Short mmCIF file of C-alpha atoms and ligand atoms in Angstrom, two decimals:
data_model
loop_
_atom_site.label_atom_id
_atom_site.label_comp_id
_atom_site.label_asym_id
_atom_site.label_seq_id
_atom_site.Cartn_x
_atom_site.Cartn_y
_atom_site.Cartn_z
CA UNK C 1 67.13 103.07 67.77
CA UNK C 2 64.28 102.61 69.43
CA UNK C 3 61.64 105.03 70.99
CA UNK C 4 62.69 103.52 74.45
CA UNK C 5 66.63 103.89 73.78
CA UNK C 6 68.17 106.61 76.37
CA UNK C 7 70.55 108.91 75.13
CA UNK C 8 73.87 108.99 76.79
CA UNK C 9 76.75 111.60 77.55
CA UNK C 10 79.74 109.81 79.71
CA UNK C 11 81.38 112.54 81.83
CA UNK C 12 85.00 110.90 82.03
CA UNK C 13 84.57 108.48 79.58
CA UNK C 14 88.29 107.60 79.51
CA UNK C 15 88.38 106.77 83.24
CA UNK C 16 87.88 103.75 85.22
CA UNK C 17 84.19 104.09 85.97
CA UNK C 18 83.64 105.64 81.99
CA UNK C 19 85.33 102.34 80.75
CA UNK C 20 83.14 100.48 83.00
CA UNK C 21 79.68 102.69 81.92
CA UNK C 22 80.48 101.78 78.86
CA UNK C 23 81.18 97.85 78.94
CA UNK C 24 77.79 98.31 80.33
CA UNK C 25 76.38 100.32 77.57
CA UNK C 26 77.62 97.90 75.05
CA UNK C 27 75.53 94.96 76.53
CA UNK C 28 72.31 96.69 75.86
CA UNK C 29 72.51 98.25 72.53
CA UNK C 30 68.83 98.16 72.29
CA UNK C 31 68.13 100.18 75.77
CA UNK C 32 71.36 102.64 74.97
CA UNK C 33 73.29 104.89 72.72
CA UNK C 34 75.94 107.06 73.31
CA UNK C 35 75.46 110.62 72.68
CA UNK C 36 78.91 112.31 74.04
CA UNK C 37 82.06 111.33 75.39
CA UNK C 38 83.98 113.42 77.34
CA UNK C 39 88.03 113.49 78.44
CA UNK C 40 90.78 115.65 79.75
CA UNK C 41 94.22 114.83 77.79
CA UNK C 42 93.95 110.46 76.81
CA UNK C 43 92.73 111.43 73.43
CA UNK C 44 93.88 108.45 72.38
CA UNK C 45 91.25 106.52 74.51
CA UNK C 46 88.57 108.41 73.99
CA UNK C 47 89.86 107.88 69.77
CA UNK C 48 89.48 103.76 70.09
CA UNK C 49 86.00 104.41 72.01
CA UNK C 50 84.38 106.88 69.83
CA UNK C 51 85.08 104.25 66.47
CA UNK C 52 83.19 102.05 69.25
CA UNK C 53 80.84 103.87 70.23
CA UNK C 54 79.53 106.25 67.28
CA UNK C 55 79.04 109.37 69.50
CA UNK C 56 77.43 112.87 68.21
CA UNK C 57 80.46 114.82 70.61
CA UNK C 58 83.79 114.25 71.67
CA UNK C 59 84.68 117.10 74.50
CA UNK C 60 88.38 117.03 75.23
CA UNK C 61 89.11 120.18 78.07
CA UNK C 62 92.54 120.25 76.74
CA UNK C 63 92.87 121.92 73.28
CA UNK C 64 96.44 120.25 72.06
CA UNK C 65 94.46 116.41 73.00
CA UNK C 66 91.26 118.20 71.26
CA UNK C 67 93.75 118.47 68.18
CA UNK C 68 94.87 115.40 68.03
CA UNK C 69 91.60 113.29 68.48
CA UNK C 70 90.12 115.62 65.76
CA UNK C 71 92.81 114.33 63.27
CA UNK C 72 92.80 110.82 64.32
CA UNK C 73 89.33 110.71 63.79
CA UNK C 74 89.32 112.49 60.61
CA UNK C 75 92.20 109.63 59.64
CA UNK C 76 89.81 106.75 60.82
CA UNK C 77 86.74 108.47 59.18
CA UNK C 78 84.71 108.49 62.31
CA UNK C 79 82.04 110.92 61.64
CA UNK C 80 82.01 112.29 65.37
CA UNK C 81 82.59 116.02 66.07
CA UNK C 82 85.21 116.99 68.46
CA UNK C 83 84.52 119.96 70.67
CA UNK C 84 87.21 121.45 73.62
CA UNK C 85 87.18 123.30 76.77
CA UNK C 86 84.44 123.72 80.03
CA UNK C 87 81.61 125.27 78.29
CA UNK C 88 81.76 122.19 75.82
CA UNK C 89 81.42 119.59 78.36
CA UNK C 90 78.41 122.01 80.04
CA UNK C 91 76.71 121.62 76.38
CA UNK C 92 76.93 118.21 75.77
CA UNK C 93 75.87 117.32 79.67
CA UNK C 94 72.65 119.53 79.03
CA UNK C 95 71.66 119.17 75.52
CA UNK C 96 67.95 118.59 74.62
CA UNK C 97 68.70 115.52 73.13
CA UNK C 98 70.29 113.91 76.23
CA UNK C 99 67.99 111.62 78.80
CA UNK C 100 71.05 110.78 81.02
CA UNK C 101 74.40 111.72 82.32
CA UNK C 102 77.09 109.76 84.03
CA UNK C 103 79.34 112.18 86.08
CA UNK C 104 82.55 110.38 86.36
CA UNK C 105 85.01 113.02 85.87
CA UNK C 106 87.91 112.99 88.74
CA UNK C 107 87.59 115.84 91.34
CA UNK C 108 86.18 119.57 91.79
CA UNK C 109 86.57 119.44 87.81
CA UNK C 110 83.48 117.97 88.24
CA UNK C 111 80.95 120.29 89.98
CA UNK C 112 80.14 122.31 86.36
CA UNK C 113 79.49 119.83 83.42
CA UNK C 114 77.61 117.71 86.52
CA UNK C 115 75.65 121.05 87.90
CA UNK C 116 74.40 121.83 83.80
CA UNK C 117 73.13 118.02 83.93
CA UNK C 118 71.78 118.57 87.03
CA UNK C 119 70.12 122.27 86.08
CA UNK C 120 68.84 120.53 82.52
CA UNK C 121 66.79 118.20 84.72
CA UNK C 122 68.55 115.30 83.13
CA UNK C 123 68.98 111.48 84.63
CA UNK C 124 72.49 111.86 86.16
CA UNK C 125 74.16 108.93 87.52
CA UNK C 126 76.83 110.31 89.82
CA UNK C 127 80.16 109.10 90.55
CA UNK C 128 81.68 112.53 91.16
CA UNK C 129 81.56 112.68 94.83
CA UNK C 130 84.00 115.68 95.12
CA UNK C 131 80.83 117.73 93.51
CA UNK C 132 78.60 116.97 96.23
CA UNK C 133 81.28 117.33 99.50
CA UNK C 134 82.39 120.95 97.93
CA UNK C 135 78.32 122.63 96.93
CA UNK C 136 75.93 119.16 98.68
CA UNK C 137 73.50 122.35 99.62
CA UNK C 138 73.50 124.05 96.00
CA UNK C 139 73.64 120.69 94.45
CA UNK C 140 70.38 119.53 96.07
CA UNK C 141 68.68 122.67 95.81
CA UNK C 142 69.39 122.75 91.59
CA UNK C 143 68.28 118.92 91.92
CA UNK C 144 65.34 119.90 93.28
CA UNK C 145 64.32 122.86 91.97
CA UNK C 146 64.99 120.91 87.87
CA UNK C 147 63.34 117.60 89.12
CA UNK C 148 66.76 115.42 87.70
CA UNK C 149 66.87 112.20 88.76
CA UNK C 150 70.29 111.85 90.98
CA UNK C 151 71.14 108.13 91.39
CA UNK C 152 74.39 107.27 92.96
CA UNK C 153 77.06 105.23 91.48
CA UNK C 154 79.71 104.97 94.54
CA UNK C 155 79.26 101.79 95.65
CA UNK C 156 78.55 102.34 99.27
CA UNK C 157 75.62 104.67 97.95
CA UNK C 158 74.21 102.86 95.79
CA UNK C 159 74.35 99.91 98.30
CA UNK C 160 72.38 102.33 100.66
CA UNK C 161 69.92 103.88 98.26
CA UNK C 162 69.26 99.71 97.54
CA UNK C 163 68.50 99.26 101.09
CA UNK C 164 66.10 102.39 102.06
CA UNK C 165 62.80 102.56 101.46
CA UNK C 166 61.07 103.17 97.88
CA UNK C 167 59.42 106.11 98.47
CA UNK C 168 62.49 108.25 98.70
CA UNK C 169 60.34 111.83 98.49
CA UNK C 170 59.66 110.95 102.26
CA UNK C 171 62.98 110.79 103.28
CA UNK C 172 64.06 113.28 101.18
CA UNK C 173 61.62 115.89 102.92
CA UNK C 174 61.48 114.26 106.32
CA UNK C 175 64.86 113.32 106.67
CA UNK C 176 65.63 109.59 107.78
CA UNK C 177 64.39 109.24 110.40
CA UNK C 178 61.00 109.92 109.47
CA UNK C 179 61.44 106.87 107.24
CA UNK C 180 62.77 104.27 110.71
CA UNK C 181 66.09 104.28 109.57
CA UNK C 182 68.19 104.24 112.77
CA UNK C 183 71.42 104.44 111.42
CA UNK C 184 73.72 104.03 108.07
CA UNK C 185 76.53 101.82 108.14
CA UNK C 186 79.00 102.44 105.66
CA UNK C 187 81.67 99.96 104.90
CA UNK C 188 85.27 100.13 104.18
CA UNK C 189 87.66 98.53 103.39
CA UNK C 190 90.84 99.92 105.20
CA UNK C 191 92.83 100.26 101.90
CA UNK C 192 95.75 98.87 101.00
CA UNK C 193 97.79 100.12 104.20
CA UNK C 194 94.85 98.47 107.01
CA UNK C 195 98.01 96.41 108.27
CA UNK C 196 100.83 98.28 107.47
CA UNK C 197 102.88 99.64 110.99
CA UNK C 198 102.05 103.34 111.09
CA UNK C 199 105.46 104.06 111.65
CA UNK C 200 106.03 102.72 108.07
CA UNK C 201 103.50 105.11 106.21
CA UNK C 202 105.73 108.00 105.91
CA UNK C 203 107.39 105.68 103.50
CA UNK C 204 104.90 104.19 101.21
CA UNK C 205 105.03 104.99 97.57
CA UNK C 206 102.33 106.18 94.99
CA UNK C 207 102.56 102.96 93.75
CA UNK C 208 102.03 100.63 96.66
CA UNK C 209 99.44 103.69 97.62
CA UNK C 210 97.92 103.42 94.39
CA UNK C 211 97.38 99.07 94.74
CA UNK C 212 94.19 98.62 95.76
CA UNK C 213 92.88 94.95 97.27
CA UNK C 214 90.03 94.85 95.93
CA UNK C 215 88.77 97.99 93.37
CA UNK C 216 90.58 99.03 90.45
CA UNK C 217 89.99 102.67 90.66
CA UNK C 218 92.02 106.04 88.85
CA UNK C 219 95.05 106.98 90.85
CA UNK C 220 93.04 110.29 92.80
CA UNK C 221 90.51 107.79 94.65
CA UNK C 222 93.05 105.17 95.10
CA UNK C 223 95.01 107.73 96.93
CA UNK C 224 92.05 108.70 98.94
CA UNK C 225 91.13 105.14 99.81
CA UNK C 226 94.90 104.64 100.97
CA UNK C 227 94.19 107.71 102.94
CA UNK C 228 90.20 106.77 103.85
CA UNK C 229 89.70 110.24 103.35
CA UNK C 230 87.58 109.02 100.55
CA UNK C 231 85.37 107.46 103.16
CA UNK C 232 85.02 110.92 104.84
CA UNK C 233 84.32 112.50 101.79
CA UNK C 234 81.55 109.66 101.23
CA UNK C 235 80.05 110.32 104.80
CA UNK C 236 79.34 114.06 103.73
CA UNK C 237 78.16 112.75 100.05
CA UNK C 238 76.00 110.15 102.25
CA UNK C 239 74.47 113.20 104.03
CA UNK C 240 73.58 115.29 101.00
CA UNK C 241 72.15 112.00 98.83
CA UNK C 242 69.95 110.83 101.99
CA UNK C 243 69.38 113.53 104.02
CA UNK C 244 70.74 112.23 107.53
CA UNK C 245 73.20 114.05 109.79
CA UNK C 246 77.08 112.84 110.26
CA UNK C 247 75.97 111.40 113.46
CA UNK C 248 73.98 108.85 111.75
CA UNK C 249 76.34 107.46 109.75
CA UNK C 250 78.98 104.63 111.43
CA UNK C 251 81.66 103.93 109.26
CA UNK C 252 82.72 100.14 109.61
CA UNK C 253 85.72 98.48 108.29
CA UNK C 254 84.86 95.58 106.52
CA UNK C 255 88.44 94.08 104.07
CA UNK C 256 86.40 91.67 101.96
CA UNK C 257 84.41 94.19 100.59
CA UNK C 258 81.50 92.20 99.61
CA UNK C 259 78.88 93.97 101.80
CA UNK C 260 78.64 97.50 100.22
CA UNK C 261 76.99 99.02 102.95
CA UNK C 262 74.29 98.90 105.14
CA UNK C 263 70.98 100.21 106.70
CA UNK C 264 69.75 99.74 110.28
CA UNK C 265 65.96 100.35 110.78
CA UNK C 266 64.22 101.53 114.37
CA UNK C 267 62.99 97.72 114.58
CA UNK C 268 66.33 96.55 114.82
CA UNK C 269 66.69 95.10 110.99
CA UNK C 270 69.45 95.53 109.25
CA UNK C 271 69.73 95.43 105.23
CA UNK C 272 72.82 94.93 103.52
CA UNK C 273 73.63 94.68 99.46
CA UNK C 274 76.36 92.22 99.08
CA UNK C 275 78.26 91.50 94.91
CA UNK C 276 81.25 90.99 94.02
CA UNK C 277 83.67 94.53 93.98
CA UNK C 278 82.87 95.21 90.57
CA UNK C 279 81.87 98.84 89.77
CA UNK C 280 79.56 97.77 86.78
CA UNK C 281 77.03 96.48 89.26
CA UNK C 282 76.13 99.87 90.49
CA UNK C 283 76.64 101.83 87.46
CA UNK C 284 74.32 98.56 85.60
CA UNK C 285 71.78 99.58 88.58
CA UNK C 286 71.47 103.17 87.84
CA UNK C 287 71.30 103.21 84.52
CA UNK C 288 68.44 100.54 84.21
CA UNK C 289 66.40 101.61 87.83
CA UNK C 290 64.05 101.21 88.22
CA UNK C 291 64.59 98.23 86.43
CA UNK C 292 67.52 95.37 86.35
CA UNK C 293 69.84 94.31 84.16
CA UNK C 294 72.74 92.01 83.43
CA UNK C 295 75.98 94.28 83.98
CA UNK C 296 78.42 91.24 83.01
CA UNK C 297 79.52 91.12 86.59
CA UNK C 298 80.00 87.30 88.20
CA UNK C 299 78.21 85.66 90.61
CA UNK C 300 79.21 86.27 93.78
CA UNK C 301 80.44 83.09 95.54
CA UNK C 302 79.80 83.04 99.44
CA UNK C 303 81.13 79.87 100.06
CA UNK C 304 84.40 80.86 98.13
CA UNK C 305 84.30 83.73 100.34
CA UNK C 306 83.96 81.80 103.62
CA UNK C 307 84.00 85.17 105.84
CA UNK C 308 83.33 88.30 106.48
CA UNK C 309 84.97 90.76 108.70
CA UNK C 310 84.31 93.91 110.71
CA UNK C 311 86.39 96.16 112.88
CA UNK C 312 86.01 100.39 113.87
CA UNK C 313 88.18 102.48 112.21
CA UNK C 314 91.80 103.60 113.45
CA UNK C 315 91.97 107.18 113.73
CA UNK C 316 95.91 106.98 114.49
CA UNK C 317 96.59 105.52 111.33
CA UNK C 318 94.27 107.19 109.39
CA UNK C 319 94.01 110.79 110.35
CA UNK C 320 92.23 112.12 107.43
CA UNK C 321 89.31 110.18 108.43
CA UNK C 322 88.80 112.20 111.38
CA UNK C 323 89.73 115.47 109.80
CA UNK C 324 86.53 114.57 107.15
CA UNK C 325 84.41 114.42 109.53
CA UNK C 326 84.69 116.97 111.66
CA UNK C 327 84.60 119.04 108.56
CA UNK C 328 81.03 117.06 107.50
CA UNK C 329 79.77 117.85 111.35
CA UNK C 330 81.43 122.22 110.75
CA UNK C 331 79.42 121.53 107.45
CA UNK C 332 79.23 125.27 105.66
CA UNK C 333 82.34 125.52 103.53
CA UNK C 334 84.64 122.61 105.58
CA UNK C 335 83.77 120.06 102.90
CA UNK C 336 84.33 122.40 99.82
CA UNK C 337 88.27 123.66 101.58
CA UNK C 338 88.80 119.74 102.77
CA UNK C 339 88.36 118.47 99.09
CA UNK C 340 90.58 121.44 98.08
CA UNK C 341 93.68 120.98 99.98
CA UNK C 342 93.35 116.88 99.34
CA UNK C 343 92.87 117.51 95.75
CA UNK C 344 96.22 119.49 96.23
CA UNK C 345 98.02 116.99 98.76
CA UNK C 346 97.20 114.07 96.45
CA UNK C 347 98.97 115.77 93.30
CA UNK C 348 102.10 116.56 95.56
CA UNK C 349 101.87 112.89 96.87
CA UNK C 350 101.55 111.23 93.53
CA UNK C 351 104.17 113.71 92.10
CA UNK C 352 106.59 112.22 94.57
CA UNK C 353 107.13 116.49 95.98
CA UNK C 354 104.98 115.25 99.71
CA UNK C 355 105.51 111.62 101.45
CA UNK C 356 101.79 110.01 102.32
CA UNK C 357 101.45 111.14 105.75
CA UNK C 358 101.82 114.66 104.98
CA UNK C 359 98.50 114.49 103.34
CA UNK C 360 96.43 114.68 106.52
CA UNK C 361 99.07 117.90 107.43
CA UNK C 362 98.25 119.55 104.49
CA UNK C 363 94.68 119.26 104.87
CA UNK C 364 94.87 119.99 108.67
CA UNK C 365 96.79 122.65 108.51
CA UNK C 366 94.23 124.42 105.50
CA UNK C 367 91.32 123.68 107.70
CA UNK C 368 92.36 125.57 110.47
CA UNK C 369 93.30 128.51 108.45
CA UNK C 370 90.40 128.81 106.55
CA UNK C 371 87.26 129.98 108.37
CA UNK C 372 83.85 127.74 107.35
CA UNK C 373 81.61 130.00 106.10
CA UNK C 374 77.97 129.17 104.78
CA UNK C 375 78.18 128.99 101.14
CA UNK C 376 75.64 131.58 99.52
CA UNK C 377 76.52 130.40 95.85
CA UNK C 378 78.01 128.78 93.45
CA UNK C 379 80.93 131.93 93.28
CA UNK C 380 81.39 131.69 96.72
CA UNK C 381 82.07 127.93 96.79
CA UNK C 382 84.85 128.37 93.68
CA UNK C 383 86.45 131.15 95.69
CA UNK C 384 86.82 129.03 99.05
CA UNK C 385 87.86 126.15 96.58
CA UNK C 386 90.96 128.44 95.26
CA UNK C 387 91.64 129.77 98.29
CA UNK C 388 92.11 126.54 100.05
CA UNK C 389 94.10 125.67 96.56
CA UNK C 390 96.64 128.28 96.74
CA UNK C 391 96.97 127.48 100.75
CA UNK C 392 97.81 124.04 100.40
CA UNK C 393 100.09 124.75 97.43
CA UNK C 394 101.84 127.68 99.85
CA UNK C 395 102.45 124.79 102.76
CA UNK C 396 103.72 122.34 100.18
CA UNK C 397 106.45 124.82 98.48
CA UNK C 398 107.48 125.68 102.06
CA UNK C 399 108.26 122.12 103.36
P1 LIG S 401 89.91 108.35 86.62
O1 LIG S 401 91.09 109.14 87.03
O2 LIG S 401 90.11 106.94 86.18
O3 LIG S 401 89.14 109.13 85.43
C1 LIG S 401 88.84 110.49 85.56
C2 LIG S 401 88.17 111.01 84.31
O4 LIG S 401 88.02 112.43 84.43
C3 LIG S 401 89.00 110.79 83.05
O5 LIG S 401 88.14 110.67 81.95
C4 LIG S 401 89.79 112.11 82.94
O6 LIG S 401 90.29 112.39 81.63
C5 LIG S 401 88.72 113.09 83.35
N1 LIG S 401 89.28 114.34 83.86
C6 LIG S 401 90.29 114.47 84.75
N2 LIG S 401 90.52 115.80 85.00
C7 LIG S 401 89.64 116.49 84.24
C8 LIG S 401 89.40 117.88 84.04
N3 LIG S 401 90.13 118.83 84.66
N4 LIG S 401 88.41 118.25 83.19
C9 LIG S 401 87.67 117.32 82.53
N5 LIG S 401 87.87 115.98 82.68
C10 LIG S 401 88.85 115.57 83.53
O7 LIG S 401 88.87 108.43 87.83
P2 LIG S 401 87.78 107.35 88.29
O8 LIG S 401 87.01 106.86 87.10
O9 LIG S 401 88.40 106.38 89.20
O10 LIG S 401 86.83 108.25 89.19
C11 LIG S 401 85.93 109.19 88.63
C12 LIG S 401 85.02 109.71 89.74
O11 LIG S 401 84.24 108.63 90.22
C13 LIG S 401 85.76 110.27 90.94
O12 LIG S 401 85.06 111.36 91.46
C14 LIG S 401 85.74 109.12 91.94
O13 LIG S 401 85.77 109.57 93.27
C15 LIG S 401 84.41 108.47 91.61
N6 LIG S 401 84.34 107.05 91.95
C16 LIG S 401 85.17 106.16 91.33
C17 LIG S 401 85.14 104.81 91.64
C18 LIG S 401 85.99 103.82 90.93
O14 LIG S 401 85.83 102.61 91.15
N7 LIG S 401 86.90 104.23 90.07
C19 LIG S 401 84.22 104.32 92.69
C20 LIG S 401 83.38 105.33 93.25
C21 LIG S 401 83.45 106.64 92.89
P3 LIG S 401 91.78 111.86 81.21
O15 LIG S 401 91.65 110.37 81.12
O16 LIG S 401 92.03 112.50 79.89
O17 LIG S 401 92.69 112.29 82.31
MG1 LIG S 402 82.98 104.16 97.35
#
């Protein structure tokens, strides 16, 4: 190991964007090594990757997996230690001997291994939007009050971070506009229901919600993107990351996703990031900025492309757009009790116990309940989080 080599914990390691981080991480032995791996129940997964891998830690949350990976790696005489439950995955996102973090576990599961990262001034790569949209104002304060390094791995943010200016302190104190950035535009790309007949979405099925065009992505965001909820909740991450207003942010639709994203200037330039939809460009991005290097994604081919297309977003057939972000321009608690009830929604969706388009009425129906409150810490946000929880739970046991 070398005295450049960063030291890595993968937050999520046995999800789509940890598999990716660490195709990534295996290109470059000489620049990384993996320090922890972390997983809720796929022991199994995170078993083949730590006899890849070598980590110090393997954190399962749930103790029955934590059993079993401890015995499987005992049987394959991997010398890793296998640690279980919230405080591990805190302790392996914070320890000393850690430069960087990717946060890529799924949901408000999230916000506390990502936060102790975030407190332990580390390099954190994040992926876990839901952290930002439920504390963005704690979040940013513990970023900079630490001086961590947040670099976004969402593709649209990375895309935008790529296309601002380099001296992001200014825009981080000033705000955008300080820096002549006229407006964001963040692409989409409509899902996999952009063209079905909204009279046929109370019929769709976790599975055809789940089959993505373009991303392969874990079930939660593919549900979200069917929904392009997960475009609201990336308006309110955009907010937080660049510090801009909702008003500043158009979302366009754009099906081939091949432009990430966008940035208009004052001056009337507009910068795009194009690549093929491969997650391992961003992540390859972050880990290396400010430098580059090869993330084993193809080149992309325009000509193979041939077009690209852009439309505005329909608010009939996607409701939960509109419900994210009126909650991003409520701000206070909206974002935290939006995630909350979605979180909930999805599960009942993808548990077959909700059709699709009672998403948006779950979430509707918690927002207006729920008064938006300014967040005053970290307590407050968990409470509004399980209140929204139980709500949406409540609705979904009536219907
Ligand atoms: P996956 O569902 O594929 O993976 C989620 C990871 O989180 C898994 O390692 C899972 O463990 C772990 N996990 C789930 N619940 C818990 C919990 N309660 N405690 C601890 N760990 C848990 O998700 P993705 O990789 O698709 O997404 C991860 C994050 O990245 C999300 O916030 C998503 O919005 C964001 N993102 C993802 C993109 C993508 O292309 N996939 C693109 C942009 C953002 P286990 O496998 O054991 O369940
Ligand atoms: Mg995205």
């Amino acid at each position: 190991m070398s005295a450049t080599t960063q030291s890595i914990t993968v937050l999520g390691a046995s999800g789509s964007i940890g598999v990716s981080t660490l195709d990534v991480i295996a290109r470059h032995p000489d620049r990384y090594k993996v320090f922890a791996l972390t997983a809720d129940r796929r022991w199994q997964v995170l078993a083949t990757q730590c006899l890849a891998h070598n980590p110090r830690y393997a954190v399962m949350k749930d103790p029955a997996s934590a059993r079993e990976l401890e015995l499987e790696l005992r049987r394959q005489g991997c010398p890793t230690e296998v640690l279980q439950g919230d405080e591990a995955l805190a302790q392996v996102a914070a320890d000393p001997l850690v430069d960087t973090v990717m946060a890529a576990i799924v949901g408000a599961a999230g916000l506390l291994p990502t936060l102790a990262a975030v407190r332990a001034g580390k390099k954190v790569l994040l992926a876990n939007k839901e952290a930002l949209v439920m504390a963005g104002g704690l979040f940013t304060h513990a970023v900079a009050e630490s001086g961590a390094v947040l670099l976004p791995i969402d593709s649209e943010h990375n895309a935008i971070f790529q296309c601002l200016p380099n001296h992001r302190a200014d825009y981080l104190q000033e705000g955008l506009k300080s820096s002549g950035v006229r407006k964001i535009l963040l692409t989409a790309s409509g899902g996999p229901f952009r063209n079905t007949p909204v009279s046929d979405l109370s019929r769709v099925t976790p599975e055809q919600a789940c089959a993505h065009p373009n991303w392969s992505m874990g079930q939660k965001i593919s549900v979200d993107s069917a929904t392009m909820l997960n475009k609201g909740l990336e308006l309110i991450e955009a907010c937080w990351l660049f510090n801009t207003r909702p008003q500043q942010v158009q979302v366009v639709v754009h099906p081939q996703s091949v432009i990430h994203s966008m940035v208009e200037y004052i001056d009337g330039s507009v910068l795009a990031q194009l690549g093929n939809p491969d997650m391992r460009t961003p992540i390859a991005h972050a880990l290396a900025w400010p430098q580059r290097i090869e993330s084993g994604v193809a080149s992309l081919d325009l000509i193979a492309t041939a077009r690209l297309d852009f439309s505005a977003p329909d608010y009939v057939r996607f409701p939960c757009l509109r419900l994210a972000q009126q909650a991003a321009e409520v701000s206070g608690m909206a974002p935290a009790i939006l995630n909350a009830a979605n979180e909930v929604a999805v599960a009942a969706f993808l548990q077959r116990r909700i059709r699709f388009d009672q998403i948006a009425n779950v979430i509707e129906q918690v927002l207006t309940r729920i008064e938006s409150v300014e967040p005053h810490d970290l307590a407050h946000v968990q409470a509004a989080d399980s209140e929204a929880r139980a709500m949406a739970q409540q609705l979904i046991t009536q219907w």
